[in-house]
Tab-separated table of C-alpha atoms in Angstrom:
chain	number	residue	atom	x	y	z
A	1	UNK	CA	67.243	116.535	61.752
A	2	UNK	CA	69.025	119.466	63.662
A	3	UNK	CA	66.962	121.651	65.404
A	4	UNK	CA	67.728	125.052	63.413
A	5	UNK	CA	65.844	127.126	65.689
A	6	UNK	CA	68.125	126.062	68.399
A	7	UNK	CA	71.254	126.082	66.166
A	8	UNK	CA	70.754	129.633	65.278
A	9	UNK	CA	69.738	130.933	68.704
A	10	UNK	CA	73.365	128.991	69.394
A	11	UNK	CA	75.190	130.859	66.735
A	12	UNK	CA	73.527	134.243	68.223
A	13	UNK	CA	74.475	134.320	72.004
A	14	UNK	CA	78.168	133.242	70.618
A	15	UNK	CA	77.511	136.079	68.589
A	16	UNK	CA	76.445	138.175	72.009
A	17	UNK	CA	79.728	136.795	73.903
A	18	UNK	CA	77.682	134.162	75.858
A	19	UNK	CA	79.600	131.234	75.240
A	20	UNK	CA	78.743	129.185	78.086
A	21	UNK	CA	74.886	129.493	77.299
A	22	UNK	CA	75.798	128.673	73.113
A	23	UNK	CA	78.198	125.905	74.503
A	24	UNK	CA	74.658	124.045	76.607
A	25	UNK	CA	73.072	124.275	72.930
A	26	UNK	CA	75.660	122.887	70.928
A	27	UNK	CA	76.180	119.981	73.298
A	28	UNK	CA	72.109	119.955	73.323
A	29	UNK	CA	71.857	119.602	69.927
A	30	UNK	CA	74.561	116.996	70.078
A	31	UNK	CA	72.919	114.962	72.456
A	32	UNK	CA	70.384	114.454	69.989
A	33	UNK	CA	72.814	113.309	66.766
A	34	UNK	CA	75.927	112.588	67.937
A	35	UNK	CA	77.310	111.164	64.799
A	36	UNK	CA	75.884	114.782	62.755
A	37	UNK	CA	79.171	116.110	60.615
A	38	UNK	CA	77.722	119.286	60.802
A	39	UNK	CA	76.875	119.469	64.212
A	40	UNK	CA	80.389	118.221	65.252
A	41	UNK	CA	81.981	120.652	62.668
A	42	UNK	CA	79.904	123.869	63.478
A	43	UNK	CA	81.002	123.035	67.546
A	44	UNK	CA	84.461	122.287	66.525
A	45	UNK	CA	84.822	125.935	64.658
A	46	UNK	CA	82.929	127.447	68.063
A	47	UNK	CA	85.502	126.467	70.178
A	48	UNK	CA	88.303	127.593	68.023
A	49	UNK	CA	86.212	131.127	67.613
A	50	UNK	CA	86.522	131.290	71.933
A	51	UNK	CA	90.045	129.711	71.510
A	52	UNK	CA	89.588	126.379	73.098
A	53	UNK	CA	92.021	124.931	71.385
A	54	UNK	CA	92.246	121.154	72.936
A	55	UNK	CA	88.320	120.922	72.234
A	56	UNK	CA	88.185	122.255	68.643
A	57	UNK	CA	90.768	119.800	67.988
A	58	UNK	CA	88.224	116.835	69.767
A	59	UNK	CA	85.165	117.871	67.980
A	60	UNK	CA	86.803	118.492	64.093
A	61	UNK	CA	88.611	115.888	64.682
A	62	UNK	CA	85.162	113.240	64.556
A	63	UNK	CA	83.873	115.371	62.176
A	64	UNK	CA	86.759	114.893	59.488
A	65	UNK	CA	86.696	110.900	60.689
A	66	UNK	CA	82.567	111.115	58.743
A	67	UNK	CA	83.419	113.619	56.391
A	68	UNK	CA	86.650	115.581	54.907
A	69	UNK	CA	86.303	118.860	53.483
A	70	UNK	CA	88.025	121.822	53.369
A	71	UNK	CA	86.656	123.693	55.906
A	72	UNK	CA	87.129	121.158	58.553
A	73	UNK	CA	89.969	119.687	57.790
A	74	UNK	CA	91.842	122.974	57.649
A	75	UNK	CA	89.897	124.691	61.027
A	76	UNK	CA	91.473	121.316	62.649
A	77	UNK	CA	94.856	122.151	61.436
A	78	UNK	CA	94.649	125.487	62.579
A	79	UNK	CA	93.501	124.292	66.213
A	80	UNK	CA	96.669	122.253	66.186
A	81	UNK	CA	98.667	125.026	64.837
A	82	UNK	CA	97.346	127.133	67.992
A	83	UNK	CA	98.516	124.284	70.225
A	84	UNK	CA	101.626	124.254	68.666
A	85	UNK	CA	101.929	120.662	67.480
A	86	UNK	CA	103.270	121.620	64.474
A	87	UNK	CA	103.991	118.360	62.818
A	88	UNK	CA	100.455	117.227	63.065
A	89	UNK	CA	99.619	120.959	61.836
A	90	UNK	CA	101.755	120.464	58.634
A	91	UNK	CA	100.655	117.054	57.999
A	92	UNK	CA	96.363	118.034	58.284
A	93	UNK	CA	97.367	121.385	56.542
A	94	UNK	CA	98.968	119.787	53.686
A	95	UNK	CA	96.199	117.284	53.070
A	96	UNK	CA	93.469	120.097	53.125
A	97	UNK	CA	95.673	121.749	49.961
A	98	UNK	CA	94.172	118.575	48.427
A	99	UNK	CA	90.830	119.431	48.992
A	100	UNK	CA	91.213	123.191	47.674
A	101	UNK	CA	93.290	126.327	49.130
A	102	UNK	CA	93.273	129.810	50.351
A	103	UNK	CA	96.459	131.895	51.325
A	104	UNK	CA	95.471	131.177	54.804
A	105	UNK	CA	96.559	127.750	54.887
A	106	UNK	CA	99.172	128.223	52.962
A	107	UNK	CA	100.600	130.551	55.430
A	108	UNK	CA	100.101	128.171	58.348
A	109	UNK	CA	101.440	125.301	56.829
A	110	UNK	CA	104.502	127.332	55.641
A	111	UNK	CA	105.015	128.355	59.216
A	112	UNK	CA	104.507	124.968	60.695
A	113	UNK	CA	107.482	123.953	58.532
A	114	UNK	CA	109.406	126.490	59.865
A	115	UNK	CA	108.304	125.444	63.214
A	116	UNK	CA	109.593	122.000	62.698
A	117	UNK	CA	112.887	122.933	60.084
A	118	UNK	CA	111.168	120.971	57.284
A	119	UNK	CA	112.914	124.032	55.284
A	120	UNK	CA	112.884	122.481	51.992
A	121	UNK	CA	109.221	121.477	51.860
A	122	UNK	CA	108.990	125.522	53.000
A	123	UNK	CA	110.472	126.359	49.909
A	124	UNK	CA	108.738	124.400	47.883
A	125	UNK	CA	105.442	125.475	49.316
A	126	UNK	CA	106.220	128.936	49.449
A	127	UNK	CA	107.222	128.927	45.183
A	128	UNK	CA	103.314	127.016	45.168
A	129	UNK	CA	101.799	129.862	47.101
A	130	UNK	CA	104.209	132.825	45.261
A	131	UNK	CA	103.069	131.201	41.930
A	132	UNK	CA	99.368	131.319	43.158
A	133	UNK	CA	99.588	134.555	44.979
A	134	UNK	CA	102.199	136.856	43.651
A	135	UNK	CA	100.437	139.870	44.893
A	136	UNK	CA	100.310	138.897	48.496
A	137	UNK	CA	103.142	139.742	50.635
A	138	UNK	CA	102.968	137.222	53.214
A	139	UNK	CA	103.691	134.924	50.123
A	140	UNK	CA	107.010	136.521	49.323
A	141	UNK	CA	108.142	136.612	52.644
A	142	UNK	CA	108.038	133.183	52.986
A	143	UNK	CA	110.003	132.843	50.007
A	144	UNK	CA	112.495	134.933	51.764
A	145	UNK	CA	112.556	133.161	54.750
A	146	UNK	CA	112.763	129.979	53.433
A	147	UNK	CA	115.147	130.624	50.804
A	148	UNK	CA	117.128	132.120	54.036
A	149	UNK	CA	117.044	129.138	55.999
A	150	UNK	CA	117.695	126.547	53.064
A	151	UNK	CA	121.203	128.985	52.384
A	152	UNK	CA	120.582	130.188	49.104
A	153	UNK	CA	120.903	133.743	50.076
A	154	UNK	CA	122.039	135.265	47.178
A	155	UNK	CA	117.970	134.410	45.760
A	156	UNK	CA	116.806	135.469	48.871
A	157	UNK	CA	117.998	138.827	48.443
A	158	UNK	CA	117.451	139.032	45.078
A	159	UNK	CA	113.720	138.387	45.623
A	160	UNK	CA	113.641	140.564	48.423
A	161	UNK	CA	115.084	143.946	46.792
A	162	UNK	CA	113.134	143.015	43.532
A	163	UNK	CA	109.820	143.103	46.091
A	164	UNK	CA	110.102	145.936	48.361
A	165	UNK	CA	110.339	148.401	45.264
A	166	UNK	CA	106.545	147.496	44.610
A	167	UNK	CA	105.916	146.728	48.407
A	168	UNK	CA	107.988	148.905	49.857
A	169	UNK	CA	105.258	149.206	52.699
A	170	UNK	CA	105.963	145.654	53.839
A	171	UNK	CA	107.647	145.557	57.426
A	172	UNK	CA	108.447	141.779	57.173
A	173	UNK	CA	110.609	142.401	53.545
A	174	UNK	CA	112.564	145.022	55.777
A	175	UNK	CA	113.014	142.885	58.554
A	176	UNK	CA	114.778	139.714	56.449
A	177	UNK	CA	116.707	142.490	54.027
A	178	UNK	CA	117.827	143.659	57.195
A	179	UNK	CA	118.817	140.478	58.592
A	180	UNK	CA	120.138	139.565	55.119
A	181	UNK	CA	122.972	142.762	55.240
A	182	UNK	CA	123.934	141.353	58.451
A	183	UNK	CA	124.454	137.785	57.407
A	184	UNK	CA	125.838	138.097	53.772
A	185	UNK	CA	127.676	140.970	54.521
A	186	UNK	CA	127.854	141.942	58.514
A	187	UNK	CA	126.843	145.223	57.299
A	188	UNK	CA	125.048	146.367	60.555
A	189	UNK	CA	124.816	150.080	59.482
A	190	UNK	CA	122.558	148.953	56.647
A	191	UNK	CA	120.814	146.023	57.998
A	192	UNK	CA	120.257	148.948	61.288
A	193	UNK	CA	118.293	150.686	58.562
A	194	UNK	CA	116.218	148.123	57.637
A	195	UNK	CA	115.674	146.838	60.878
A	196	UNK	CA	114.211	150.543	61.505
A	197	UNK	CA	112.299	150.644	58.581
A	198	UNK	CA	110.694	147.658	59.571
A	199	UNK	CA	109.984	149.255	62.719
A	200	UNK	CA	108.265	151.855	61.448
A	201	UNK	CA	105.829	149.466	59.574
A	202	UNK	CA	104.801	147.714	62.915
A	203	UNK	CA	107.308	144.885	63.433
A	204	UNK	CA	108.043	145.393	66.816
A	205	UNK	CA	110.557	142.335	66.719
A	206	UNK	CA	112.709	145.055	65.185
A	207	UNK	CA	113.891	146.454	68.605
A	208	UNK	CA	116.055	143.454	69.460
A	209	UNK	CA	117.856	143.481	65.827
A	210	UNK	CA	118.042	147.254	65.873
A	211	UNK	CA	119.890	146.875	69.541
A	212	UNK	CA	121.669	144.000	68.609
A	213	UNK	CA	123.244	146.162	65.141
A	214	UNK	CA	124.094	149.485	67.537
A	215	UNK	CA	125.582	147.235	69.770
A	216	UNK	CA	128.358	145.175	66.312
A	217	UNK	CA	128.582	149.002	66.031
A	218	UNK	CA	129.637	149.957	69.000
A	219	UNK	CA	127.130	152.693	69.659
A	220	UNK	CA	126.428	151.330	73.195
């Protein structure tokens, strides 16, 4: 049986920002049970929390080898989002949609296939998490993007105009409408205007595409 006492003094100094001291229980504890799920799963999701990366990977790794769930199998594709093998991140990510979902992994798995130019399976995951969450912007983006990449622009922009009149607050929809004027059209005084308004919202990538359209326009 795991010690809870020990567990939740653990889960406070992590709490407290002393990881080294909650590290020396959680190996403790482990000691004890070294084939525990929980045990391997709860110090898995501690050293993604501190951002060890390589070790959360280790520990969820055994744990999802006793037991798959959601929770694990998706903090392990996370981990190896964050250490940028994104194959192996697309692969765990996809099989934890089995298991249930959340926009979270959606997103991560839709960016790992970026990462790796599986743009079609992008597509077709971001119509699944569109259909599933039409409301959240990160969802149409995606779309976007993928319907970018995969050359059906004039969808792309379609969805992307249709969007920013109810989200017209969202910096990435500005950002690919911008970048959408200056492919379809090499309109640089528009997609210049986007790229600002996108700017504006936070997306600081703006400043290169904002230089880059001044510059197609001569405005040195």
């Amino acid at each position: 049986m795991i010690d809870i006492e020990i567990l939740n003094k653990a889960i406070a100094l992590t709490q407290n920002g002393y990881v080294r001291e909650a590290e020396a229980l959680y190996l403790k504890l482990l000691e004890d049970e070294p084939e525990n799920y929980l045990l391997l799963s709860t110090l898995g999701l501690f050293y993604v929390n501190v951002r060890d990366f390589e070790k959360a990977s280790e520990y969820l790794k055994k744990a999802c080898e006793i037991k798959e769930t959601l929770g694990t199998v998706s903090a392990l594709g996370f981990a190896e989002f964050e250490k940028r093998e994104f194959e192996n991140s697309a692969e765990i990510l996809e099989k934890a949609l089995t298991l249930g979902e959340n926009p979270d992994i959606y997103n991560k798995l839709i960016l790992s296939l970026f990462q790796i130019k599986s743009y079609k399976k992008a597509v077709e995951y971001s119509v699944k998490m569109y259909e599933k969450y039409p409301d959240n912007t990160d969802a149409i983006s995606h779309m976007v993007k993928a319907l970018t990449q995969s050359g059906k622009l004039m969808e792309a922009e379609k969805l992307c105009v249709g969007y920013l009149r109810e989200h017209s607050d969202s910096a990435s929809l500005w950002f690919h409408l911008g970048y959408l004027k200056e492919l379809m059209y090499s309109d640089d005084k528009q997609a210049c205007e986007c790229y600002k308004q996108a700017l504006e919202l936070g997306n600081n990538e703006a400043y290169y595409n904002i230089a880059g359209s001044y510059q197609k326009q001569g405005n040195f």
